[in-house]
Short mmCIF file of C-alpha atoms in Angstrom, two decimals:
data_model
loop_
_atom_site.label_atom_id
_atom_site.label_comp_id
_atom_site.label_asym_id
_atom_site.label_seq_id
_atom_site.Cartn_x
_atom_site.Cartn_y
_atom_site.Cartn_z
CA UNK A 1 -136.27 47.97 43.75
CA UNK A 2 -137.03 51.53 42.74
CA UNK A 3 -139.92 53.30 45.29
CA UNK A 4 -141.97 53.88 41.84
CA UNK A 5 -141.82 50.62 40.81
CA UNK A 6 -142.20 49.24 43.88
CA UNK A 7 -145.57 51.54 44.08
CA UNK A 8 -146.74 50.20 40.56
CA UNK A 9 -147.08 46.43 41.70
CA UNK A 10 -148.09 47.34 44.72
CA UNK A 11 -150.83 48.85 43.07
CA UNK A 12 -151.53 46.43 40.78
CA UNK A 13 -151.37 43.54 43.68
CA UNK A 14 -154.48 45.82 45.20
CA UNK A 15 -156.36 45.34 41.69
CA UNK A 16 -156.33 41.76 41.64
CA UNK A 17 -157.34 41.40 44.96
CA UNK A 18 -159.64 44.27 44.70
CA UNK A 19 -161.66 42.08 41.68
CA UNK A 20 -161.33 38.99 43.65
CA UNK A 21 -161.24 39.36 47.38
CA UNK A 22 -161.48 35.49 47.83
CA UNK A 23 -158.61 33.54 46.03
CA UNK A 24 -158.06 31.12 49.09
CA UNK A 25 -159.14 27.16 47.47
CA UNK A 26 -158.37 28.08 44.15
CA UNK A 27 -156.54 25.79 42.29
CA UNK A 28 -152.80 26.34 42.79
CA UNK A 29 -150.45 27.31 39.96
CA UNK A 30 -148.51 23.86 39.71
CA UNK A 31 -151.47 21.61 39.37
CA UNK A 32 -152.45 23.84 36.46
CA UNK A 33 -149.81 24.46 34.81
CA UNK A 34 -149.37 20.39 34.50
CA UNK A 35 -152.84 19.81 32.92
CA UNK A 36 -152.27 23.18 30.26
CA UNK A 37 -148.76 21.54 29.81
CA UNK A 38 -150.42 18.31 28.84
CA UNK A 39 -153.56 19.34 26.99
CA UNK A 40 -153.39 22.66 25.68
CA UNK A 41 -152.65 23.20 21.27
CA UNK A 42 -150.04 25.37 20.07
CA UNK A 43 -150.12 26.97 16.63
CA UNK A 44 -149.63 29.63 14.66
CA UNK A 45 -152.84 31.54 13.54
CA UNK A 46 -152.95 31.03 9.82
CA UNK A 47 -151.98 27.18 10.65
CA UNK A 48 -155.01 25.96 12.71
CA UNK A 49 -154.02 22.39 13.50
CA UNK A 50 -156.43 19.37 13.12
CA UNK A 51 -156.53 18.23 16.65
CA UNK A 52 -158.39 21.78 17.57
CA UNK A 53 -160.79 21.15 14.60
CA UNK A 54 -160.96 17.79 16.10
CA UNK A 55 -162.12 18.59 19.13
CA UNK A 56 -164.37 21.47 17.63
CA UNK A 57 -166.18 19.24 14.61
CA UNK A 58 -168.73 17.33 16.54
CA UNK A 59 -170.58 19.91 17.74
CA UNK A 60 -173.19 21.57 15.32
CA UNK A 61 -172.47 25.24 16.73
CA UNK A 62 -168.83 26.43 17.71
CA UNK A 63 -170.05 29.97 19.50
CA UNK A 64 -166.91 32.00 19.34
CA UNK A 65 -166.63 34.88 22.12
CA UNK A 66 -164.51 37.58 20.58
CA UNK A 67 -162.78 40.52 22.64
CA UNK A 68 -163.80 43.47 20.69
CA UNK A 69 -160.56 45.56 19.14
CA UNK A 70 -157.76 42.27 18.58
CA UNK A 71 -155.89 42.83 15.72
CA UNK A 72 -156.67 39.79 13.59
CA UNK A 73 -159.29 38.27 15.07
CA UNK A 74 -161.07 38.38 12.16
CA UNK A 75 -158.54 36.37 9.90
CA UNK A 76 -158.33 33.76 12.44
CA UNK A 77 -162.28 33.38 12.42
CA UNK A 78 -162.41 33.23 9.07
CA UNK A 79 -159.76 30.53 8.85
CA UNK A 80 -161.36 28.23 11.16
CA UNK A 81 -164.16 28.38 9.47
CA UNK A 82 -162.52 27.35 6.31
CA UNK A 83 -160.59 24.82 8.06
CA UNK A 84 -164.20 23.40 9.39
CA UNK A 85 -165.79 23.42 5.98
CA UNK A 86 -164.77 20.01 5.19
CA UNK A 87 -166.51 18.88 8.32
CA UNK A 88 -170.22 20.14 7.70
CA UNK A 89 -169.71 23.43 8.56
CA UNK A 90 -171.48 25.41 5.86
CA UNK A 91 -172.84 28.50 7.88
CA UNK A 92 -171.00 31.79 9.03
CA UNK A 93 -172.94 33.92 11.88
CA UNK A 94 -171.66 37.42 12.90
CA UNK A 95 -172.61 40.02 15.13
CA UNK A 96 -173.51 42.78 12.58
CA UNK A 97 -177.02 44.36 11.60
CA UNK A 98 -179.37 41.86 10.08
CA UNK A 99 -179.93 44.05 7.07
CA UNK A 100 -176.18 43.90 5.91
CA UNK A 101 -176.97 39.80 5.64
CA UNK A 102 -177.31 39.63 1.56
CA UNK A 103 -174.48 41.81 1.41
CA UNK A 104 -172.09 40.15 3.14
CA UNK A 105 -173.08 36.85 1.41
CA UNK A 106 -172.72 38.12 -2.00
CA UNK A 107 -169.50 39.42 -1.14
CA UNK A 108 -168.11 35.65 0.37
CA UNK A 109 -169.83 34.46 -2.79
CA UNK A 110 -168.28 36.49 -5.42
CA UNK A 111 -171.30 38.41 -6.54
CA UNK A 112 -169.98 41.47 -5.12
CA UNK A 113 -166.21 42.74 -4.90
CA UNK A 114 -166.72 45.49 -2.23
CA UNK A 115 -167.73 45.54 1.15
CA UNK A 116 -170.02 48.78 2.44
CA UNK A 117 -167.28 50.64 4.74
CA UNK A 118 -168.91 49.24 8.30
CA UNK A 119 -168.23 45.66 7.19
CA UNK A 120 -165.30 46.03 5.86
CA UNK A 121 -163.80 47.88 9.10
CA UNK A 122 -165.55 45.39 11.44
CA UNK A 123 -165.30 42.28 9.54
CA UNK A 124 -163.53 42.80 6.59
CA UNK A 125 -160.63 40.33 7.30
CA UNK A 126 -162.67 37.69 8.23
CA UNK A 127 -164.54 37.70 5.20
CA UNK A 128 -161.97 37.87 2.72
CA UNK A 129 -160.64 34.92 3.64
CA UNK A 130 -163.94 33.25 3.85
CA UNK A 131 -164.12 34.41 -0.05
CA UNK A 132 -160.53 33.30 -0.48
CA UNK A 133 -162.23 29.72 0.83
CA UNK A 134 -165.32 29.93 -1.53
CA UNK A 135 -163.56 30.35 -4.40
CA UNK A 136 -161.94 27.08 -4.45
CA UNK A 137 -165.39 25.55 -3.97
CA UNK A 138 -168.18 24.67 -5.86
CA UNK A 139 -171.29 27.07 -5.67
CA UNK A 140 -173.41 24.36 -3.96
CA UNK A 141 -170.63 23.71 -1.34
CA UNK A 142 -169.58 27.41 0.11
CA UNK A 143 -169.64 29.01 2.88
CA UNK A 144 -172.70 30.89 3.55
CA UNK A 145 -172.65 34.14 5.77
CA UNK A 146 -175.60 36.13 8.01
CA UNK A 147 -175.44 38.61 10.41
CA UNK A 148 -177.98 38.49 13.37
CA UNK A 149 -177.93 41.43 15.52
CA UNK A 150 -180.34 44.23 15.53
CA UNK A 151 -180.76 47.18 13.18
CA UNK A 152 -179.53 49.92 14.87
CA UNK A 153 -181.83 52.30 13.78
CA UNK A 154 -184.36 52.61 10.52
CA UNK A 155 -181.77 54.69 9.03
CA UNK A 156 -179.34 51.78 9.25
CA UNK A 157 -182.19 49.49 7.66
CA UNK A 158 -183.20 51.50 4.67
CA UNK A 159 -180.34 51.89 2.24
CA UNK A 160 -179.32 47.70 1.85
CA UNK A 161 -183.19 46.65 2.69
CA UNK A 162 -183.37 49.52 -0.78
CA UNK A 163 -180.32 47.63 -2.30
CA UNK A 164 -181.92 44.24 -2.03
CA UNK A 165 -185.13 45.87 -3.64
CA UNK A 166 -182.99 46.82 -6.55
CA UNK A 167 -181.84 43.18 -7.15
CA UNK A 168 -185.89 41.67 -7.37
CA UNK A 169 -187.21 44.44 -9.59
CA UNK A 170 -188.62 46.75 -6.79
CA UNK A 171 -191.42 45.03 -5.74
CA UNK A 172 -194.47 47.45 -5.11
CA UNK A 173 -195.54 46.18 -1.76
CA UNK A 174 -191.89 46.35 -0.32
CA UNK A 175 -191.15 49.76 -2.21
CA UNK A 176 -194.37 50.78 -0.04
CA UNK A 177 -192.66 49.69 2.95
CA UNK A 178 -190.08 52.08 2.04
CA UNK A 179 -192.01 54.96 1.67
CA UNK A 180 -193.64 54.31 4.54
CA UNK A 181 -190.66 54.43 6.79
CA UNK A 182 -188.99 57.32 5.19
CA UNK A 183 -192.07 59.36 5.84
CA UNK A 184 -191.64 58.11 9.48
CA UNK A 185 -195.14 56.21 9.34
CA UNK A 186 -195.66 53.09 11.45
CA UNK A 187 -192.92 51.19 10.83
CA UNK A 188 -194.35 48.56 13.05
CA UNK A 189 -197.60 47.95 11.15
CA UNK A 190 -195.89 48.65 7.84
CA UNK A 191 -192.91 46.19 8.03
CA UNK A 192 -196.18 43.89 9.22
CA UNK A 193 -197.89 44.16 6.68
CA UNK A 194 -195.17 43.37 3.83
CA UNK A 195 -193.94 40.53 6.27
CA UNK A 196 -197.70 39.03 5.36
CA UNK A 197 -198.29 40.08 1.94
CA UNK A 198 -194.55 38.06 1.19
CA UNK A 199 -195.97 35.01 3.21
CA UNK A 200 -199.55 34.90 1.25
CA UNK A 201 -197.90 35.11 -2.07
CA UNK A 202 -194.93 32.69 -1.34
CA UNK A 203 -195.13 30.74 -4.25
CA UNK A 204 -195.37 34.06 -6.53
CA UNK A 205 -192.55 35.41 -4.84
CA UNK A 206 -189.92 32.86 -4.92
CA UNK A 207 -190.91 32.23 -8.72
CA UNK A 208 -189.99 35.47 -9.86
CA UNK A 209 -187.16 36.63 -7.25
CA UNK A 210 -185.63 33.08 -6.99
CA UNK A 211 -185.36 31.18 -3.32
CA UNK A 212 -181.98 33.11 -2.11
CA UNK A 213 -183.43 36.11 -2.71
CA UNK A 214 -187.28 35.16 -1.37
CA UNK A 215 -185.08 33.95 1.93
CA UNK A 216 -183.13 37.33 2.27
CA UNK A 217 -185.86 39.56 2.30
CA UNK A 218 -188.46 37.37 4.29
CA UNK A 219 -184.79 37.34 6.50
CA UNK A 220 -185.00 41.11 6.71
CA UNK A 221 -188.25 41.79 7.43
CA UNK A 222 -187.88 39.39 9.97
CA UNK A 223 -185.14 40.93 11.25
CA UNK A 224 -186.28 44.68 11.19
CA UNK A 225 -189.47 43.28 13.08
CA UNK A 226 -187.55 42.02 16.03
CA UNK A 227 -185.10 44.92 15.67
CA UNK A 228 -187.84 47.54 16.03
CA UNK A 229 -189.00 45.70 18.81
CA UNK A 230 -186.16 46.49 20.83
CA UNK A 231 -185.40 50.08 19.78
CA UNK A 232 -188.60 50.56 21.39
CA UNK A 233 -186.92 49.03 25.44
CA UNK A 234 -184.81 51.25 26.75
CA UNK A 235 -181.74 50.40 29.49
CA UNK A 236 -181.81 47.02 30.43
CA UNK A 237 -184.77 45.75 29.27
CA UNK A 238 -183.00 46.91 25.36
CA UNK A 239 -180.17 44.52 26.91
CA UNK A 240 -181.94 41.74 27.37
CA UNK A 241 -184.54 42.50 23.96
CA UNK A 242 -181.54 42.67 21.98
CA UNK A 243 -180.57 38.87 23.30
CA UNK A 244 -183.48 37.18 22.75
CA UNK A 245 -183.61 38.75 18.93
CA UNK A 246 -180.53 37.70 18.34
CA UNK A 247 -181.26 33.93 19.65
CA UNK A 248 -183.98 33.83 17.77
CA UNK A 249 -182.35 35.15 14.35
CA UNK A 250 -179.24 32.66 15.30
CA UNK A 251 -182.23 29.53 15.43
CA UNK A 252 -183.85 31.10 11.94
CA UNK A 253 -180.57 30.65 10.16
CA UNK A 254 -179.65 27.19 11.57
CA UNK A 255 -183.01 26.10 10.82
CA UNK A 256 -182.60 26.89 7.09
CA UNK A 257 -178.89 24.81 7.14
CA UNK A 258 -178.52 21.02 7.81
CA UNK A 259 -175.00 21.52 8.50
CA UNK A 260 -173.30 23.19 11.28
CA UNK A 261 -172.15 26.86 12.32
CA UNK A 262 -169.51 29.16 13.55
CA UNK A 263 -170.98 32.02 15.29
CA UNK A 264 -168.95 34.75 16.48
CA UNK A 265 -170.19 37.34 18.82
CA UNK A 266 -168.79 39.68 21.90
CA UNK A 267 -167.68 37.80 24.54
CA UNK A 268 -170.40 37.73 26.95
CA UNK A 269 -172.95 36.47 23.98
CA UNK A 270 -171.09 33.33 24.11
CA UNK A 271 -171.29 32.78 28.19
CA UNK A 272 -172.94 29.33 28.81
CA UNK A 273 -173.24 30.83 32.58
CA UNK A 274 -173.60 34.63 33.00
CA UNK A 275 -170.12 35.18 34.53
CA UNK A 276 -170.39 38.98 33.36
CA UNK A 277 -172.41 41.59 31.42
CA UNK A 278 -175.75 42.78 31.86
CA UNK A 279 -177.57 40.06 30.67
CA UNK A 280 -178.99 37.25 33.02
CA UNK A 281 -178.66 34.84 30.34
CA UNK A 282 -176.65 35.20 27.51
CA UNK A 283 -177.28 33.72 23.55
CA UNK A 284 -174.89 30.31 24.35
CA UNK A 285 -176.74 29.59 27.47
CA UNK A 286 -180.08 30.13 25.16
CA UNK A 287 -178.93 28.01 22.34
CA UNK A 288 -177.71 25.59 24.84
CA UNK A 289 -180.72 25.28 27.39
CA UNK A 290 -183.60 26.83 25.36
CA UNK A 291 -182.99 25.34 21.88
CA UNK A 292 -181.12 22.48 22.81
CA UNK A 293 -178.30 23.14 20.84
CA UNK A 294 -174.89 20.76 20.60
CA UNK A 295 -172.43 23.92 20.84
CA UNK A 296 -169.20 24.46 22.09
CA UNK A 297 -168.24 27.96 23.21
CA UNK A 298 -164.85 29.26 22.70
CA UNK A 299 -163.66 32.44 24.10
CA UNK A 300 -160.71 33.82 22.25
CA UNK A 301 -159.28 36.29 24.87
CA UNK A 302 -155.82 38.61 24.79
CA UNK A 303 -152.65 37.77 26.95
CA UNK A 304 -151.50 41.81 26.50
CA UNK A 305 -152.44 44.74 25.07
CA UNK A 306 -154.16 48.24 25.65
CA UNK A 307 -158.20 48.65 27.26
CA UNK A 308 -160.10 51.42 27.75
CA UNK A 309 -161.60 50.61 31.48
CA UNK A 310 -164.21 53.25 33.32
CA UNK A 311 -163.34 55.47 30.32
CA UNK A 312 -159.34 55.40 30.74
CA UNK A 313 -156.89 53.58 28.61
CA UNK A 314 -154.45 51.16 29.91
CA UNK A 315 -151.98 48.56 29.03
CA UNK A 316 -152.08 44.99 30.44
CA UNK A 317 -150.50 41.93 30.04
CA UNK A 318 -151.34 38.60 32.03
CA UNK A 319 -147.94 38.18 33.29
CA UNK A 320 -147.81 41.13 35.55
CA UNK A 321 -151.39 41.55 36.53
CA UNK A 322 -152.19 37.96 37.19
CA UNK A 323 -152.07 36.01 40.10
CA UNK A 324 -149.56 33.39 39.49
CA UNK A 325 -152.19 30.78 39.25
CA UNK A 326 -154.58 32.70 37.26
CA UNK A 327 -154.99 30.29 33.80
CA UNK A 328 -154.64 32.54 30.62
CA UNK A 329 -151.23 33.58 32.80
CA UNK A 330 -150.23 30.14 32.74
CA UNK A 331 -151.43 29.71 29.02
CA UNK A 332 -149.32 32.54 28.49
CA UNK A 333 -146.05 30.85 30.12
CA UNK A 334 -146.64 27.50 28.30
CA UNK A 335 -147.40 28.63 25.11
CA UNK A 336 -144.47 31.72 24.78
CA UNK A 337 -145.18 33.37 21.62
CA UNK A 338 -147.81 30.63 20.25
CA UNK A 339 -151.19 31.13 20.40
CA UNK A 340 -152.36 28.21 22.40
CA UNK A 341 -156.01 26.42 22.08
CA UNK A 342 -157.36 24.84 25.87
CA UNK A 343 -160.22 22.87 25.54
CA UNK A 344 -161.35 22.52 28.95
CA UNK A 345 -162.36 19.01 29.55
CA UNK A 346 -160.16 18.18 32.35
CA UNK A 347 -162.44 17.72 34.95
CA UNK A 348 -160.87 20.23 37.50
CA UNK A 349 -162.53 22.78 35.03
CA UNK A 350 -166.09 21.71 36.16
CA UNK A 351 -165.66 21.39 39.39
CA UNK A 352 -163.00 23.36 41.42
CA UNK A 353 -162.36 26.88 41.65
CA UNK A 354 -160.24 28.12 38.85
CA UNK A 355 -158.88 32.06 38.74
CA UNK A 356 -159.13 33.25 35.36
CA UNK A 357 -158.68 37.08 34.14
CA UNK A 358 -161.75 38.09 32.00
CA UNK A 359 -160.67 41.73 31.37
CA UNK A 360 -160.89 43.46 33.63
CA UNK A 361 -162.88 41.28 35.81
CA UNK A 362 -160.40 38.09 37.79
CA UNK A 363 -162.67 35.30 39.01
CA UNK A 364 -162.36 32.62 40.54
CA UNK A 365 -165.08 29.60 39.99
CA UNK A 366 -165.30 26.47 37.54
CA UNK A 367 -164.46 28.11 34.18
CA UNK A 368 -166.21 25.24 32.24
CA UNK A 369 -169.58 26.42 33.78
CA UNK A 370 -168.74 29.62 31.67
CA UNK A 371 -167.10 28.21 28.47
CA UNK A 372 -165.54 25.26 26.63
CA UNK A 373 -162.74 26.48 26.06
CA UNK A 374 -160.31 29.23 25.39
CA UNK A 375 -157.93 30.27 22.54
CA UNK A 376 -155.36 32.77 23.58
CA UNK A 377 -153.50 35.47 21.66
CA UNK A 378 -150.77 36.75 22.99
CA UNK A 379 -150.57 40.60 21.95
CA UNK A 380 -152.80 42.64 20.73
CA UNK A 381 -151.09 45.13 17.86
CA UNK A 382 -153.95 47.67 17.61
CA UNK A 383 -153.86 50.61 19.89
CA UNK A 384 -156.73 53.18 21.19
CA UNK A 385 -159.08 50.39 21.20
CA UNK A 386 -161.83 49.39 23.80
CA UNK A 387 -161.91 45.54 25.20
CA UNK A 388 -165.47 44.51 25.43
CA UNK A 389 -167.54 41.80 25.04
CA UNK A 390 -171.24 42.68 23.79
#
């Protein structure tokens, strides 16, 4: 074997052990391999197969943990969700500034045939095939979409919160609102004050403006409130202000749908058990514990690709960085160039030490106290682009 090669998985032997010093009692590589031989789903990604919709349907939340930068995700999102229609699943929930919600709706609903350029580079795959999906329904029956992270900044509020104006007749007492924070007043108080001059004259309000309309601007105001809230933390605190907003803007929305949701967030947002990140507890482990939700969280992760890690780029891929027993390495070996679907219900997942590669991060503990499951793809296309979670 050449010295340099030789010196390249020597190095990389020192990274795996380097992220998990303690791999003795984890499950061994044959044991594993026979229960992902026996239970995991194989498919293509624009061919979802029924016995992964199956096993997602009875839940009313399917919390989706995406890897930030893989090519496609966004198609494959947007075709479960289709694929899930037909079982109650009426509601689409994306990581994305609250304000953009009406937007993004219109757009999966026909109203609108663009997408403002943010969307349409973060999400834009995803919802063109939710608006492919739409289309063949009837209005009552579609697929409705929100976003329910934070407002960035009031900048990032004002020009859709002034778009949504334009589409009730500018309204004086939100138009005021919109002076006020353009003259950098208190946005606190002022975004207060509409938030209760909108709730005193419901009735009024939903007359003239009509009840999706009354629902996406009490929706924003809501939103900009909490959003405000936690421009105002700074470090971790922000972390941890930014979760509990978006838990609560992810209970708003499934409190205004009887049926059931897909939401699909950053990785860590979807950790039953805070495995990583800089959260103590996470939105899935909120919905789950704190609301009581019935939710399933699926982690879609990449088998190979390019990271950026501590600032540097870097390939990977599974198979070379992997201990031999580490399970989206032995996803990768069963499923070849499929992308594979584990839902892990065997109980070895709950209660013996599993290694699994979370990027960059190898553990090794009971991956079912983390997720529900995992869907992997195998390559990522897309270059230059970070792997993170939140």
């Amino acid at each position: 074997m050449p010295i340099r090669s030789l010196t390249v998985l020597v190095a990389l032997a020192f990274l795996v052990v380097s992220c998990v010093p303690h791999l003795r009692g984890t499950v061994e590589r044959d044991r594993l391999h026979a229960i992902v031989d026996r239970d995991a789903i194989l498919f293509e990604p624009a061919a979802i197969p029924e016995a992964m919709i199956d096993r997602l349907a009875g839940h009313r939340v399917v919390i989706v943990g995406e890897y930030h930068g893989i090519t496609h995700h966004g198609a494959f999102v947007g075709e479960l969700a289709a694929a899930l229609r037909p079982h109650g699943f009426g509601l689409v929930l994306l990581e994305f500034p609250q304000v953009e919600s009406w937007l993004l709706d219109a757009y999966v609903r026909g109203a609108f045939d663009t997408l403002l350029p943010g969307a349409q580079r973060t999400y834009g795959d995803l919802l063109e095939r939710i608006r492919a999906a739409n289309a063949q329904l009837p209005s009552a029956e579609r697929i409705r979409v929100a976003a329910i992270d934070v407002n960035p900044s009031v900048e990032a509020f004002l020009p859709a919160f002034r778009g949504l104006l334009h589409q009730i007749g500018l309204p004086e007492p939100l138009t005021r609102l919109v002076a006020t924070l353009e003259a950098g007043g208190d946005a606190a108080a002022a975004v207060a004050a509409a938030q209760a001059e909108v709730a005193a004259n419901a009735d009024a309000y939903r007359s003239a403006w009509g009840e999706p309309f009354y629902q996406a601007v009490t929706d924003a105001l809501d939103g900009e409130a909490r959003s405000a809230a936690v421009r105002r933390e700074r470090g971790a605190a922000r972390d941890r202000a930014r979760e509990a907003a978006m838990h609560a803007m992810v209970d708003r929305q499934l409190a205004s749908t009887s049926g059931a949701a897909v939401v699909n967030v950053g990785w860590y947002h979807a950790q039953k058990r805070r495995a990583d990140g800089t959260v103590d507890v996470w939105l899935a482990e909120r919905l789950l514990t704190e609301s009581a939700h019935d939710a399933f969280a699926l982690a879609v992760a990449p088998a190979k690709g390019e990271m950026v890690i501590r600032g540097r780029q870097r390939s990977f891929d599974v198979a070379e960085e992997s201990p031999a027993n580490e399970l989206l390495r032995v996803m990768q070996e069963a499923a070849g160039g499929a992308v594979a679907f584990l839902a892990l219900d065997d109980p070895l997942f709950a209660e013996e030490r599993v290694v699994v590669n979370y990027h960059p991060q190898v553990r090794g503990e009971p991956p079912a106290e983390v997720f529900d499951g995992f869907v992997l793809r195998r390559v990522i296309d897309k270059t230059a682009l970070p792997i993170k979670g939140a």
